[in-house]
């Protein structure tokens, strides 16, 4: 309880915190991408790991700092939360960048495809079927991925760009 009472006295070293946050974010993505080939050799395991990651990312990217209350309490809370708000914003940007990179890698390997390209690109769809043939609740990995990502409001503005960029990468790799 003492820690809670003395929160206004906490001093944040922005640079140190950002280094730690970047390490934590990297600890999520680097092992996943490093072991991607091994994971995709077991489709059920891949889907379980990938969907768990998306669930965690969804929760992290959905976090909001809400400052409310009376004007005096609003001002006091605002002063205390300026740095945490900046950290949250920067953390969301880092998470989004890492998520985008993972999506691009998965798309370049034909593991997932843009939903828009499913009908138009049978070769990519066949490639995906050979990599990840497992489904979860009747949905393939591409559908599961895009459904999860489309439910993250923070990344919604980037989804079409990701699909387009990933689709261009697939066309170049043919």
PDB file of C-alpha atoms in Angstrom:
ATOM      1  CA  UNK A   1       0.000   0.000   0.000  1.00  0.00           C
ATOM      2  CA  UNK A   2       2.943   2.338   0.603  1.00  0.00           C
ATOM      3  CA  UNK A   3       3.941   2.025  -3.049  1.00  0.00           C
ATOM      4  CA  UNK A   4       0.448   2.987  -4.154  1.00  0.00           C
ATOM      5  CA  UNK A   5       0.383   5.979  -1.824  1.00  0.00           C
ATOM      6  CA  UNK A   6       3.748   7.233  -3.071  1.00  0.00           C
ATOM      7  CA  UNK A   7       3.093   6.886  -6.794  1.00  0.00           C
ATOM      8  CA  UNK A   8       3.286  10.635  -7.283  1.00  0.00           C
ATOM      9  CA  UNK A   9       6.915  10.481  -6.095  1.00  0.00           C
ATOM     10  CA  UNK A  10       7.951   7.837  -8.612  1.00  0.00           C
ATOM     11  CA  UNK A  11      10.546   9.059 -11.036  1.00  0.00           C
ATOM     12  CA  UNK A  12      10.574   7.512 -14.487  1.00  0.00           C
ATOM     13  CA  UNK A  13      13.711   7.220 -16.544  1.00  0.00           C
ATOM     14  CA  UNK A  14      12.100   7.209 -19.960  1.00  0.00           C
ATOM     15  CA  UNK A  15      15.141   5.841 -21.788  1.00  0.00           C
ATOM     16  CA  UNK A  16      15.693   2.932 -19.390  1.00  0.00           C
ATOM     17  CA  UNK A  17      12.028   1.999 -19.462  1.00  0.00           C
ATOM     18  CA  UNK A  18      11.937   2.092 -23.271  1.00  0.00           C
ATOM     19  CA  UNK A  19      14.983  -0.181 -23.452  1.00  0.00           C
ATOM     20  CA  UNK A  20      13.274  -2.662 -21.135  1.00  0.00           C
ATOM     21  CA  UNK A  21       9.999  -2.478 -23.075  1.00  0.00           C
ATOM     22  CA  UNK A  22      11.801  -3.054 -26.380  1.00  0.00           C
ATOM     23  CA  UNK A  23      13.538  -6.088 -24.869  1.00  0.00           C
ATOM     24  CA  UNK A  24      10.207  -7.451 -23.669  1.00  0.00           C
ATOM     25  CA  UNK A  25       8.555  -6.904 -27.044  1.00  0.00           C
ATOM     26  CA  UNK A  26      11.499  -8.529 -28.802  1.00  0.00           C
ATOM     27  CA  UNK A  27      11.264 -11.462 -26.390  1.00  0.00           C
ATOM     28  CA  UNK A  28       7.798 -12.125 -27.806  1.00  0.00           C
ATOM     29  CA  UNK A  29       8.648 -11.949 -31.496  1.00  0.00           C
ATOM     30  CA  UNK A  30      12.280 -13.032 -31.931  1.00  0.00           C
ATOM     31  CA  UNK A  31      11.850 -16.612 -30.672  1.00  0.00           C
ATOM     32  CA  UNK A  32       8.630 -16.959 -32.665  1.00  0.00           C
ATOM     33  CA  UNK A  33      10.295 -15.892 -35.907  1.00  0.00           C
ATOM     34  CA  UNK A  34      13.495 -17.804 -35.136  1.00  0.00           C
ATOM     35  CA  UNK A  35      11.580 -21.067 -34.681  1.00  0.00           C
ATOM     36  CA  UNK A  36       8.988 -20.378 -37.375  1.00  0.00           C
ATOM     37  CA  UNK A  37      10.087 -23.254 -39.603  1.00  0.00           C
ATOM     38  CA  UNK A  38       9.926 -25.697 -36.694  1.00  0.00           C
ATOM     39  CA  UNK A  39       6.555 -24.323 -35.566  1.00  0.00           C
ATOM     40  CA  UNK A  40       5.018 -24.596 -39.026  1.00  0.00           C
ATOM     41  CA  UNK A  41       6.061 -28.239 -39.220  1.00  0.00           C
ATOM     42  CA  UNK A  42       3.423 -28.810 -36.545  1.00  0.00           C
ATOM     43  CA  UNK A  43       0.375 -26.827 -37.713  1.00  0.00           C
ATOM     44  CA  UNK A  44      -1.624 -27.341 -34.516  1.00  0.00           C
ATOM     45  CA  UNK A  45       1.277 -26.086 -32.414  1.00  0.00           C
ATOM     46  CA  UNK A  46       1.824 -23.138 -34.736  1.00  0.00           C
ATOM     47  CA  UNK A  47      -1.829 -22.097 -34.536  1.00  0.00           C
ATOM     48  CA  UNK A  48      -1.808 -22.406 -30.751  1.00  0.00           C
ATOM     49  CA  UNK A  49       1.332 -20.273 -30.352  1.00  0.00           C
ATOM     50  CA  UNK A  50       0.335 -17.693 -32.968  1.00  0.00           C
ATOM     51  CA  UNK A  51      -3.193 -17.250 -31.655  1.00  0.00           C
ATOM     52  CA  UNK A  52      -1.854 -16.934 -28.084  1.00  0.00           C
ATOM     53  CA  UNK A  53       0.498 -14.204 -29.268  1.00  0.00           C
ATOM     54  CA  UNK A  54      -2.329 -12.386 -31.036  1.00  0.00           C
ATOM     55  CA  UNK A  55      -4.480 -12.597 -27.902  1.00  0.00           C
ATOM     56  CA  UNK A  56      -1.734 -11.057 -25.766  1.00  0.00           C
ATOM     57  CA  UNK A  57      -1.024  -8.381 -28.374  1.00  0.00           C
ATOM     58  CA  UNK A  58      -4.716  -7.583 -28.589  1.00  0.00           C
ATOM     59  CA  UNK A  59      -4.845  -7.011 -24.839  1.00  0.00           C
ATOM     60  CA  UNK A  60      -1.696  -4.883 -24.838  1.00  0.00           C
ATOM     61  CA  UNK A  61      -2.764  -2.795 -27.822  1.00  0.00           C
ATOM     62  CA  UNK A  62      -6.236  -2.269 -26.362  1.00  0.00           C
ATOM     63  CA  UNK A  63      -4.939  -0.694 -23.144  1.00  0.00           C
ATOM     64  CA  UNK A  64      -6.057   2.867 -22.611  1.00  0.00           C
ATOM     65  CA  UNK A  65      -5.151   5.363 -19.953  1.00  0.00           C
ATOM     66  CA  UNK A  66      -8.278   7.166 -18.940  1.00  0.00           C
ATOM     67  CA  UNK A  67      -7.890  10.296 -16.893  1.00  0.00           C
ATOM     68  CA  UNK A  68     -11.108  11.430 -15.347  1.00  0.00           C
ATOM     69  CA  UNK A  69     -12.663  13.023 -12.333  1.00  0.00           C
ATOM     70  CA  UNK A  70     -12.878  16.636 -11.250  1.00  0.00           C
ATOM     71  CA  UNK A  71     -10.758  19.354 -12.799  1.00  0.00           C
ATOM     72  CA  UNK A  72      -8.272  19.495  -9.915  1.00  0.00           C
ATOM     73  CA  UNK A  73      -7.950  15.713  -9.797  1.00  0.00           C
ATOM     74  CA  UNK A  74      -7.787  15.691 -13.609  1.00  0.00           C
ATOM     75  CA  UNK A  75      -4.848  18.125 -13.543  1.00  0.00           C
ATOM     76  CA  UNK A  76      -3.040  16.148 -10.815  1.00  0.00           C
ATOM     77  CA  UNK A  77      -3.579  12.825 -12.637  1.00  0.00           C
ATOM     78  CA  UNK A  78      -2.603  14.390 -15.946  1.00  0.00           C
ATOM     79  CA  UNK A  79       0.773  15.472 -14.534  1.00  0.00           C
ATOM     80  CA  UNK A  80       1.359  11.978 -13.121  1.00  0.00           C
ATOM     81  CA  UNK A  81       0.305  10.188 -16.325  1.00  0.00           C
ATOM     82  CA  UNK A  82       2.038  12.233 -19.010  1.00  0.00           C
ATOM     83  CA  UNK A  83       5.073   9.982 -19.057  1.00  0.00           C
ATOM     84  CA  UNK A  84       3.087   6.732 -18.753  1.00  0.00           C
ATOM     85  CA  UNK A  85       0.880   7.929 -21.632  1.00  0.00           C
ATOM     86  CA  UNK A  86       3.970   8.521 -23.753  1.00  0.00           C
ATOM     87  CA  UNK A  87       5.297   5.106 -22.777  1.00  0.00           C
ATOM     88  CA  UNK A  88       1.998   3.465 -23.651  1.00  0.00           C
ATOM     89  CA  UNK A  89       1.906   5.229 -27.009  1.00  0.00           C
ATOM     90  CA  UNK A  90       5.512   4.275 -27.792  1.00  0.00           C
ATOM     91  CA  UNK A  91       4.925   0.700 -26.625  1.00  0.00           C
ATOM     92  CA  UNK A  92       1.905   0.429 -28.912  1.00  0.00           C
ATOM     93  CA  UNK A  93       3.981   1.746 -31.802  1.00  0.00           C
ATOM     94  CA  UNK A  94       6.729  -0.826 -31.133  1.00  0.00           C
ATOM     95  CA  UNK A  95       4.211  -3.648 -30.795  1.00  0.00           C
ATOM     96  CA  UNK A  96       2.519  -2.605 -34.025  1.00  0.00           C
ATOM     97  CA  UNK A  97       5.848  -2.511 -35.862  1.00  0.00           C
ATOM     98  CA  UNK A  98       6.794  -5.983 -34.622  1.00  0.00           C
ATOM     99  CA  UNK A  99       3.335  -7.326 -35.453  1.00  0.00           C
ATOM    100  CA  UNK A 100       3.589  -5.879 -38.949  1.00  0.00           C
ATOM    101  CA  UNK A 101       7.008  -7.474 -39.434  1.00  0.00           C
ATOM    102  CA  UNK A 102       5.699 -10.850 -38.285  1.00  0.00           C
ATOM    103  CA  UNK A 103       2.683 -10.543 -40.614  1.00  0.00           C
ATOM    104  CA  UNK A 104       4.956  -9.655 -43.547  1.00  0.00           C
ATOM    105  CA  UNK A 105       7.186 -12.670 -42.852  1.00  0.00           C
ATOM    106  CA  UNK A 106       4.202 -15.000 -42.531  1.00  0.00           C
ATOM    107  CA  UNK A 107       2.769 -13.629 -45.773  1.00  0.00           C
ATOM    108  CA  UNK A 108       6.102 -13.880 -47.605  1.00  0.00           C
ATOM    109  CA  UNK A 109       6.311 -17.554 -46.631  1.00  0.00           C
ATOM    110  CA  UNK A 110       2.725 -18.187 -47.754  1.00  0.00           C
ATOM    111  CA  UNK A 111       1.646 -19.123 -44.240  1.00  0.00           C
ATOM    112  CA  UNK A 112      -1.050 -16.476 -44.231  1.00  0.00           C
ATOM    113  CA  UNK A 113      -2.527 -14.497 -47.098  1.00  0.00           C
ATOM    114  CA  UNK A 114      -4.599 -11.367 -47.319  1.00  0.00           C
ATOM    115  CA  UNK A 115      -8.265 -12.338 -47.157  1.00  0.00           C
ATOM    116  CA  UNK A 116      -8.875 -10.152 -50.219  1.00  0.00           C
ATOM    117  CA  UNK A 117      -6.384 -12.239 -52.197  1.00  0.00           C
ATOM    118  CA  UNK A 118      -7.854 -15.642 -51.291  1.00  0.00           C
ATOM    119  CA  UNK A 119     -10.106 -15.982 -54.289  1.00  0.00           C
ATOM    120  CA  UNK A 120      -7.844 -14.156 -56.744  1.00  0.00           C
ATOM    121  CA  UNK A 121      -4.655 -16.036 -56.011  1.00  0.00           C
ATOM    122  CA  UNK A 122      -5.021 -19.837 -56.108  1.00  0.00           C
ATOM    123  CA  UNK A 123      -1.245 -20.424 -56.204  1.00  0.00           C
ATOM    124  CA  UNK A 124      -0.762 -18.604 -52.909  1.00  0.00           C
ATOM    125  CA  UNK A 125      -3.724 -20.445 -51.428  1.00  0.00           C
ATOM    126  CA  UNK A 126      -2.246 -23.804 -52.469  1.00  0.00           C
ATOM    127  CA  UNK A 127       1.112 -22.784 -51.002  1.00  0.00           C
ATOM    128  CA  UNK A 128      -0.610 -21.867 -47.753  1.00  0.00           C
ATOM    129  CA  UNK A 129      -2.444 -25.178 -47.663  1.00  0.00           C
ATOM    130  CA  UNK A 130       0.842 -27.038 -47.887  1.00  0.00           C
ATOM    131  CA  UNK A 131       2.404 -25.003 -45.057  1.00  0.00           C
ATOM    132  CA  UNK A 132      -0.462 -24.789 -42.595  1.00  0.00           C
ATOM    133  CA  UNK A 133      -3.242 -27.222 -43.232  1.00  0.00           C
ATOM    134  CA  UNK A 134      -4.699 -27.208 -39.737  1.00  0.00           C
ATOM    135  CA  UNK A 135      -7.797 -25.285 -38.852  1.00  0.00           C
ATOM    136  CA  UNK A 136      -9.249 -24.114 -35.598  1.00  0.00           C
ATOM    137  CA  UNK A 137     -13.014 -23.994 -35.164  1.00  0.00           C
ATOM    138  CA  UNK A 138     -13.388 -24.470 -38.918  1.00  0.00           C
ATOM    139  CA  UNK A 139     -11.210 -21.472 -39.839  1.00  0.00           C
ATOM    140  CA  UNK A 140      -7.831 -21.505 -41.557  1.00  0.00           C
ATOM    141  CA  UNK A 141      -4.846 -19.620 -40.159  1.00  0.00           C
ATOM    142  CA  UNK A 142      -5.332 -16.644 -42.485  1.00  0.00           C
ATOM    143  CA  UNK A 143      -8.935 -16.163 -41.399  1.00  0.00           C
ATOM    144  CA  UNK A 144      -8.021 -16.576 -37.745  1.00  0.00           C
ATOM    145  CA  UNK A 145      -5.162 -14.099 -38.070  1.00  0.00           C
ATOM    146  CA  UNK A 146      -7.075 -11.369 -39.884  1.00  0.00           C
ATOM    147  CA  UNK A 147     -10.137 -11.796 -37.652  1.00  0.00           C
ATOM    148  CA  UNK A 148      -7.949 -11.330 -34.564  1.00  0.00           C
ATOM    149  CA  UNK A 149      -6.065  -8.367 -36.011  1.00  0.00           C
ATOM    150  CA  UNK A 150      -9.223  -6.648 -37.247  1.00  0.00           C
ATOM    151  CA  UNK A 151     -10.508  -6.707 -33.659  1.00  0.00           C
ATOM    152  CA  UNK A 152      -7.540  -4.605 -32.492  1.00  0.00           C
ATOM    153  CA  UNK A 153      -8.716  -1.040 -32.987  1.00  0.00           C
ATOM    154  CA  UNK A 154      -5.210   0.419 -32.683  1.00  0.00           C
ATOM    155  CA  UNK A 155      -3.954  -1.429 -35.800  1.00  0.00           C
ATOM    156  CA  UNK A 156      -7.125  -1.150 -37.913  1.00  0.00           C
ATOM    157  CA  UNK A 157      -5.773   1.828 -39.885  1.00  0.00           C
ATOM    158  CA  UNK A 158      -2.790  -0.277 -41.021  1.00  0.00           C
ATOM    159  CA  UNK A 159      -4.490  -3.537 -42.018  1.00  0.00           C
ATOM    160  CA  UNK A 160      -5.204  -2.726 -45.660  1.00  0.00           C
ATOM    161  CA  UNK A 161      -1.634  -1.500 -46.137  1.00  0.00           C
ATOM    162  CA  UNK A 162      -0.286  -4.711 -44.568  1.00  0.00           C
ATOM    163  CA  UNK A 163      -2.457  -6.854 -46.817  1.00  0.00           C
ATOM    164  CA  UNK A 164      -1.425  -4.871 -49.882  1.00  0.00           C
ATOM    165  CA  UNK A 165       2.299  -4.850 -49.012  1.00  0.00           C
ATOM    166  CA  UNK A 166       2.266  -8.548 -48.118  1.00  0.00           C
ATOM    167  CA  UNK A 167       0.441  -9.345 -51.345  1.00  0.00           C
ATOM    168  CA  UNK A 168       3.053  -7.457 -53.369  1.00  0.00           C
ATOM    169  CA  UNK A 169       5.794  -9.444 -51.669  1.00  0.00           C
ATOM    170  CA  UNK A 170       4.099 -12.694 -52.637  1.00  0.00           C
ATOM    171  CA  UNK A 171       3.763 -11.602 -56.254  1.00  0.00           C
ATOM    172  CA  UNK A 172       7.492 -10.748 -56.365  1.00  0.00           C
ATOM    173  CA  UNK A 173       8.451 -14.142 -54.882  1.00  0.00           C
ATOM    174  CA  UNK A 174       6.666 -16.121 -57.608  1.00  0.00           C
TER     175      UNK A 174
END
